[in-house]
Amino acid sequence: MMQSARLHGWKWGIASLENSSGSIMKSLIEFYVGCSLKQLTPNELNNAAKFVSKHFYLIDSEESYSYKDMIRMAEELHTEKKIDGFFIDPYNALELDPTEYKLLGGHDYHYKVTTAFRKFCKKKDCCVYLNCHAVTEAARNVWTKDTAPEKDLAGHVRPPKKSDVEGGGKFANRADDFFII
């Protein structure tokens, strides 16, 4: 996000629902300057904060939101601030619509949600990055001395696969780009 803002002037909406706006702002400033806040002069901090405030619009994490709320807010930011991208972190922090969930079931509900995000992207020519956590089992899947491609990887967590995302492969199936970290 920072590189697209620096290189191309992109503007982003960020809904980081497990983090405070202050911690996100701090991280964005540090990404912008490439060092810790403690290393900045007041003038450098002020300039970095201005850049971040011009290119990033943070959604308050004190509230609970549904996917419909996210789309509504993204549409408002797109209209008012001309955002180029919207980042939601994490997907599992969004409130489920109990009526839709009960009617559709989990699998079809999540397909409906991801389809709604895709429609927003096409309609507004604005990307959505949806952060999904890996399932707990993926964090327990470690290299052994017999399976590690390099001996110093033994005991470390193996990289997760697309199918290790909570909710399974449907998220990869609905995405134009899929990164797993």
PDB file of C-alpha atoms in Angstrom:
ATOM      1  CA  MET A   1       0.000   0.000   0.000  1.00  0.00           C
ATOM      2  CA  MET A   2       2.771   2.399   0.929  1.00  0.00           C
ATOM      3  CA  GLN A   3       4.682   1.783  -2.270  1.00  0.00           C
ATOM      4  CA  SER A   4       1.581   2.392  -4.408  1.00  0.00           C
ATOM      5  CA  ALA A   5       1.005   5.651  -2.508  1.00  0.00           C
ATOM      6  CA  ARG A   6       4.640   6.763  -2.863  1.00  0.00           C
ATOM      7  CA  LEU A   7       5.138   5.719  -6.474  1.00  0.00           C
ATOM      8  CA  HIS A   8       1.692   6.309  -7.946  1.00  0.00           C
ATOM      9  CA  GLY A   9      -0.138   8.604  -5.534  1.00  0.00           C
ATOM     10  CA  TRP A  10      -2.693   5.925  -4.642  1.00  0.00           C
ATOM     11  CA  LYS A  11      -5.085   6.513  -1.780  1.00  0.00           C
ATOM     12  CA  TRP A  12      -6.238   3.722   0.506  1.00  0.00           C
ATOM     13  CA  GLY A  13      -9.047   3.013   2.926  1.00  0.00           C
ATOM     14  CA  ILE A  14      -7.894   0.739   5.748  1.00  0.00           C
ATOM     15  CA  ALA A  15     -10.131  -1.252   8.058  1.00  0.00           C
ATOM     16  CA  SER A  16      -7.683  -2.955  10.402  1.00  0.00           C
ATOM     17  CA  LEU A  17     -10.216  -4.273  12.856  1.00  0.00           C
ATOM     18  CA  GLU A  18      -7.811  -5.849  15.338  1.00  0.00           C
ATOM     19  CA  ASN A  19      -5.526  -2.815  15.650  1.00  0.00           C
ATOM     20  CA  SER A  20      -5.978   0.739  16.825  1.00  0.00           C
ATOM     21  CA  SER A  21      -5.882   3.614  14.364  1.00  0.00           C
ATOM     22  CA  GLY A  22      -2.891   4.978  16.271  1.00  0.00           C
ATOM     23  CA  SER A  23      -0.849   1.803  15.821  1.00  0.00           C
ATOM     24  CA  ILE A  24      -1.718   1.687  12.115  1.00  0.00           C
ATOM     25  CA  MET A  25      -0.763   5.356  11.702  1.00  0.00           C
ATOM     26  CA  LYS A  26       2.548   4.710  13.487  1.00  0.00           C
ATOM     27  CA  SER A  27       3.313   1.753  11.214  1.00  0.00           C
ATOM     28  CA  LEU A  28       2.416   3.697   8.081  1.00  0.00           C
ATOM     29  CA  ILE A  29       4.689   6.582   9.089  1.00  0.00           C
ATOM     30  CA  GLU A  30       7.522   4.143   9.788  1.00  0.00           C
ATOM     31  CA  PHE A  31       6.970   2.430   6.406  1.00  0.00           C
ATOM     32  CA  TYR A  32       7.023   5.836   4.742  1.00  0.00           C
ATOM     33  CA  VAL A  33      10.286   6.998   6.321  1.00  0.00           C
ATOM     34  CA  GLY A  34      11.939   3.600   6.619  1.00  0.00           C
ATOM     35  CA  CYS A  35      12.860   3.905  10.274  1.00  0.00           C
ATOM     36  CA  SER A  36      11.453   4.086  13.790  1.00  0.00           C
ATOM     37  CA  LEU A  37       9.488   7.126  14.952  1.00  0.00           C
ATOM     38  CA  LYS A  38      12.100   7.601  17.666  1.00  0.00           C
ATOM     39  CA  GLN A  39      14.679   8.431  15.001  1.00  0.00           C
ATOM     40  CA  LEU A  40      12.666  11.283  13.439  1.00  0.00           C
ATOM     41  CA  THR A  41      12.963  14.984  14.028  1.00  0.00           C
ATOM     42  CA  PRO A  42       9.674  16.812  14.716  1.00  0.00           C
ATOM     43  CA  ASN A  43       9.759  18.223  11.173  1.00  0.00           C
ATOM     44  CA  GLU A  44      10.321  14.777   9.596  1.00  0.00           C
ATOM     45  CA  LEU A  45       7.500  13.338  11.687  1.00  0.00           C
ATOM     46  CA  ASN A  46       5.170  16.172  10.666  1.00  0.00           C
ATOM     47  CA  ASN A  47       5.945  15.722   6.948  1.00  0.00           C
ATOM     48  CA  ALA A  48       5.489  11.951   7.141  1.00  0.00           C
ATOM     49  CA  ALA A  49       2.196  12.310   9.033  1.00  0.00           C
ATOM     50  CA  LYS A  50       0.935  14.721   6.359  1.00  0.00           C
ATOM     51  CA  PHE A  51       1.763  12.240   3.599  1.00  0.00           C
ATOM     52  CA  VAL A  52       0.081   9.375   5.441  1.00  0.00           C
ATOM     53  CA  SER A  53      -3.018  11.466   6.225  1.00  0.00           C
ATOM     54  CA  LYS A  54      -3.304  12.462   2.561  1.00  0.00           C
ATOM     55  CA  HIS A  55      -3.067   8.879   1.257  1.00  0.00           C
ATOM     56  CA  PHE A  56      -4.600   6.678   3.969  1.00  0.00           C
ATOM     57  CA  TYR A  57      -8.049   6.823   5.556  1.00  0.00           C
ATOM     58  CA  LEU A  58      -8.461   4.669   8.626  1.00  0.00           C
ATOM     59  CA  ILE A  59     -11.726   3.058   9.688  1.00  0.00           C
ATOM     60  CA  ASP A  60     -12.286   3.158  13.452  1.00  0.00           C
ATOM     61  CA  SER A  61     -11.685  -0.310  14.898  1.00  0.00           C
ATOM     62  CA  GLU A  62     -13.859   0.327  17.952  1.00  0.00           C
ATOM     63  CA  GLU A  63     -17.036  -0.655  16.075  1.00  0.00           C
ATOM     64  CA  SER A  64     -18.183  -3.967  14.609  1.00  0.00           C
ATOM     65  CA  TYR A  65     -18.830  -4.090  10.882  1.00  0.00           C
ATOM     66  CA  SER A  66     -20.371  -6.429   8.343  1.00  0.00           C
ATOM     67  CA  TYR A  67     -19.236  -6.890   4.766  1.00  0.00           C
ATOM     68  CA  LYS A  68     -22.087  -4.597   3.716  1.00  0.00           C
ATOM     69  CA  ASP A  69     -20.733  -1.904   6.057  1.00  0.00           C
ATOM     70  CA  MET A  70     -17.276  -2.339   4.501  1.00  0.00           C
ATOM     71  CA  ILE A  71     -18.644  -1.926   0.977  1.00  0.00           C
ATOM     72  CA  ARG A  72     -20.684   1.117   2.004  1.00  0.00           C
ATOM     73  CA  MET A  73     -17.647   2.748   3.618  1.00  0.00           C
ATOM     74  CA  ALA A  74     -15.438   1.892   0.642  1.00  0.00           C
ATOM     75  CA  GLU A  75     -18.019   3.449  -1.695  1.00  0.00           C
ATOM     76  CA  GLU A  76     -18.146   6.602   0.444  1.00  0.00           C
ATOM     77  CA  LEU A  77     -14.342   6.862   0.536  1.00  0.00           C
ATOM     78  CA  HIS A  78     -14.181   6.249  -3.200  1.00  0.00           C
ATOM     79  CA  THR A  79     -16.673   9.053  -3.838  1.00  0.00           C
ATOM     80  CA  GLU A  80     -15.273  11.547  -1.300  1.00  0.00           C
ATOM     81  CA  LYS A  81     -11.534  10.810  -1.327  1.00  0.00           C
ATOM     82  CA  LYS A  82     -11.094   8.983  -4.658  1.00  0.00           C
ATOM     83  CA  ILE A  83      -9.447   5.944  -3.048  1.00  0.00           C
ATOM     84  CA  ASP A  84      -7.748   3.425  -5.301  1.00  0.00           C
ATOM     85  CA  GLY A  85      -7.750   0.556  -2.826  1.00  0.00           C
ATOM     86  CA  PHE A  86      -9.444  -0.719   0.308  1.00  0.00           C
ATOM     87  CA  PHE A  87      -7.734  -3.059   2.776  1.00  0.00           C
ATOM     88  CA  ILE A  88      -9.727  -5.183   5.235  1.00  0.00           C
ATOM     89  CA  ASP A  89      -7.856  -6.971   8.018  1.00  0.00           C
ATOM     90  CA  PRO A  90      -8.928  -9.593   8.942  1.00  0.00           C
ATOM     91  CA  TYR A  91     -11.947 -11.050   7.194  1.00  0.00           C
ATOM     92  CA  ASN A  92     -12.929 -13.100  10.240  1.00  0.00           C
ATOM     93  CA  ALA A  93     -13.419  -9.879  12.249  1.00  0.00           C
ATOM     94  CA  LEU A  94     -16.394  -8.923  10.078  1.00  0.00           C
ATOM     95  CA  GLU A  95     -19.777  -9.652  11.599  1.00  0.00           C
ATOM     96  CA  LEU A  96     -21.729 -12.354   9.826  1.00  0.00           C
ATOM     97  CA  ASP A  97     -25.232 -11.526   8.647  1.00  0.00           C
ATOM     98  CA  PRO A  98     -27.118 -14.184  10.651  1.00  0.00           C
ATOM     99  CA  THR A  99     -30.120 -14.280   8.317  1.00  0.00           C
ATOM    100  CA  GLU A 100     -28.027 -14.670   5.162  1.00  0.00           C
ATOM    101  CA  TYR A 101     -25.672 -17.113   6.859  1.00  0.00           C
ATOM    102  CA  LYS A 102     -28.532 -19.305   8.035  1.00  0.00           C
ATOM    103  CA  LEU A 103     -30.250 -19.168   4.640  1.00  0.00           C
ATOM    104  CA  LEU A 104     -27.140 -19.845   2.548  1.00  0.00           C
ATOM    105  CA  GLY A 105     -24.868 -21.827   4.835  1.00  0.00           C
ATOM    106  CA  GLY A 106     -21.248 -20.909   5.451  1.00  0.00           C
ATOM    107  CA  HIS A 107     -19.754 -21.903   2.099  1.00  0.00           C
ATOM    108  CA  ASP A 108     -22.277 -20.043  -0.068  1.00  0.00           C
ATOM    109  CA  TYR A 109     -22.385 -17.097   2.332  1.00  0.00           C
ATOM    110  CA  HIS A 110     -18.641 -16.502   1.957  1.00  0.00           C
ATOM    111  CA  TYR A 111     -18.930 -16.824  -1.826  1.00  0.00           C
ATOM    112  CA  LYS A 112     -21.684 -14.200  -1.731  1.00  0.00           C
ATOM    113  CA  VAL A 113     -19.487 -11.863   0.320  1.00  0.00           C
ATOM    114  CA  THR A 114     -16.469 -12.266  -1.947  1.00  0.00           C
ATOM    115  CA  THR A 115     -18.703 -11.757  -4.978  1.00  0.00           C
ATOM    116  CA  ALA A 116     -19.983  -8.507  -3.449  1.00  0.00           C
ATOM    117  CA  PHE A 117     -16.373  -7.313  -3.029  1.00  0.00           C
ATOM    118  CA  ARG A 118     -15.582  -8.290  -6.641  1.00  0.00           C
ATOM    119  CA  LYS A 119     -18.624  -6.360  -7.885  1.00  0.00           C
ATOM    120  CA  PHE A 120     -17.519  -3.291  -5.931  1.00  0.00           C
ATOM    121  CA  CYS A 121     -14.052  -3.545  -7.530  1.00  0.00           C
ATOM    122  CA  LYS A 122     -15.440  -3.726 -11.054  1.00  0.00           C
ATOM    123  CA  LYS A 123     -18.032  -1.009 -10.476  1.00  0.00           C
ATOM    124  CA  LYS A 124     -15.598   1.476  -8.907  1.00  0.00           C
ATOM    125  CA  ASP A 125     -12.314   0.402 -10.531  1.00  0.00           C
ATOM    126  CA  CYS A 126     -10.928   0.110  -7.012  1.00  0.00           C
ATOM    127  CA  CYS A 127      -9.097  -2.884  -5.575  1.00  0.00           C
ATOM    128  CA  VAL A 128      -9.970  -4.650  -2.334  1.00  0.00           C
ATOM    129  CA  TYR A 129      -7.364  -6.558  -0.393  1.00  0.00           C
ATOM    130  CA  LEU A 130      -9.008  -8.944   2.027  1.00  0.00           C
ATOM    131  CA  ASN A 131      -6.694 -10.372   4.675  1.00  0.00           C
ATOM    132  CA  CYS A 132      -7.612 -13.870   5.819  1.00  0.00           C
ATOM    133  CA  HIS A 133      -5.880 -15.796   8.584  1.00  0.00           C
ATOM    134  CA  ALA A 134      -4.485 -19.266   8.128  1.00  0.00           C
ATOM    135  CA  VAL A 135      -6.166 -22.095  10.008  1.00  0.00           C
ATOM    136  CA  THR A 136      -4.586 -23.121  13.303  1.00  0.00           C
ATOM    137  CA  GLU A 137      -3.311 -26.392  11.851  1.00  0.00           C
ATOM    138  CA  ALA A 138      -1.151 -24.460   9.355  1.00  0.00           C
ATOM    139  CA  ALA A 139       0.759 -22.887  12.249  1.00  0.00           C
ATOM    140  CA  ARG A 140       1.447 -26.352  13.671  1.00  0.00           C
ATOM    141  CA  ASN A 141       2.782 -27.707  10.380  1.00  0.00           C
ATOM    142  CA  VAL A 142       6.552 -27.530  10.883  1.00  0.00           C
ATOM    143  CA  TRP A 143       9.477 -28.814   8.882  1.00  0.00           C
ATOM    144  CA  THR A 144      11.084 -31.926  10.322  1.00  0.00           C
ATOM    145  CA  LYS A 145      14.726 -32.819   9.863  1.00  0.00           C
ATOM    146  CA  ASP A 146      13.601 -35.328   7.220  1.00  0.00           C
ATOM    147  CA  THR A 147      11.276 -32.980   5.280  1.00  0.00           C
ATOM    148  CA  ALA A 148      13.105 -29.654   5.493  1.00  0.00           C
ATOM    149  CA  PRO A 149      14.640 -28.596   2.175  1.00  0.00           C
ATOM    150  CA  GLU A 150      17.508 -27.089   4.196  1.00  0.00           C
ATOM    151  CA  LYS A 151      18.613 -28.446   7.563  1.00  0.00           C
ATOM    152  CA  ASP A 152      18.328 -25.065   9.329  1.00  0.00           C
ATOM    153  CA  LEU A 153      14.573 -24.978   8.512  1.00  0.00           C
ATOM    154  CA  ALA A 154      13.853 -27.997  10.735  1.00  0.00           C
ATOM    155  CA  GLY A 155      11.476 -26.948  13.515  1.00  0.00           C
ATOM    156  CA  HIS A 156      10.237 -23.852  11.645  1.00  0.00           C
ATOM    157  CA  VAL A 157       6.672 -23.458  10.392  1.00  0.00           C
ATOM    158  CA  ARG A 158       6.153 -24.491   6.778  1.00  0.00           C
ATOM    159  CA  PRO A 159       4.768 -21.829   4.461  1.00  0.00           C
ATOM    160  CA  PRO A 160       0.972 -22.125   4.354  1.00  0.00           C
ATOM    161  CA  LYS A 161      -0.841 -23.062   1.149  1.00  0.00           C
ATOM    162  CA  LYS A 162      -3.926 -21.453  -0.384  1.00  0.00           C
ATOM    163  CA  SER A 163      -6.070 -24.185   1.098  1.00  0.00           C
ATOM    164  CA  ASP A 164      -4.755 -23.311   4.585  1.00  0.00           C
ATOM    165  CA  VAL A 165      -6.783 -20.081   4.646  1.00  0.00           C
ATOM    166  CA  GLU A 166      -9.739 -20.075   7.043  1.00  0.00           C
ATOM    167  CA  GLY A 167     -12.730 -21.010   4.897  1.00  0.00           C
ATOM    168  CA  GLY A 168     -10.593 -22.868   2.368  1.00  0.00           C
ATOM    169  CA  GLY A 169      -9.840 -22.351  -1.274  1.00  0.00           C
ATOM    170  CA  LYS A 170     -12.915 -20.263  -2.051  1.00  0.00           C
ATOM    171  CA  PHE A 171     -10.991 -17.107  -1.166  1.00  0.00           C
ATOM    172  CA  ALA A 172      -8.238 -17.961  -3.643  1.00  0.00           C
ATOM    173  CA  ASN A 173     -10.871 -18.925  -6.226  1.00  0.00           C
ATOM    174  CA  ARG A 174     -12.571 -15.529  -6.006  1.00  0.00           C
ATOM    175  CA  ALA A 175      -9.402 -13.419  -6.000  1.00  0.00           C
ATOM    176  CA  ASP A 176      -7.603 -11.869  -8.947  1.00  0.00           C
ATOM    177  CA  ASP A 177      -4.399 -11.922  -6.896  1.00  0.00           C
ATOM    178  CA  PHE A 178      -3.721 -14.165  -3.930  1.00  0.00           C
ATOM    179  CA  PHE A 179      -0.721 -13.787  -1.629  1.00  0.00           C
ATOM    180  CA  ILE A 180      -0.058 -16.073   1.282  1.00  0.00           C
ATOM    181  CA  ILE A 181       2.427 -15.163   3.979  1.00  0.00           C
TER     182      ILE A 181
END
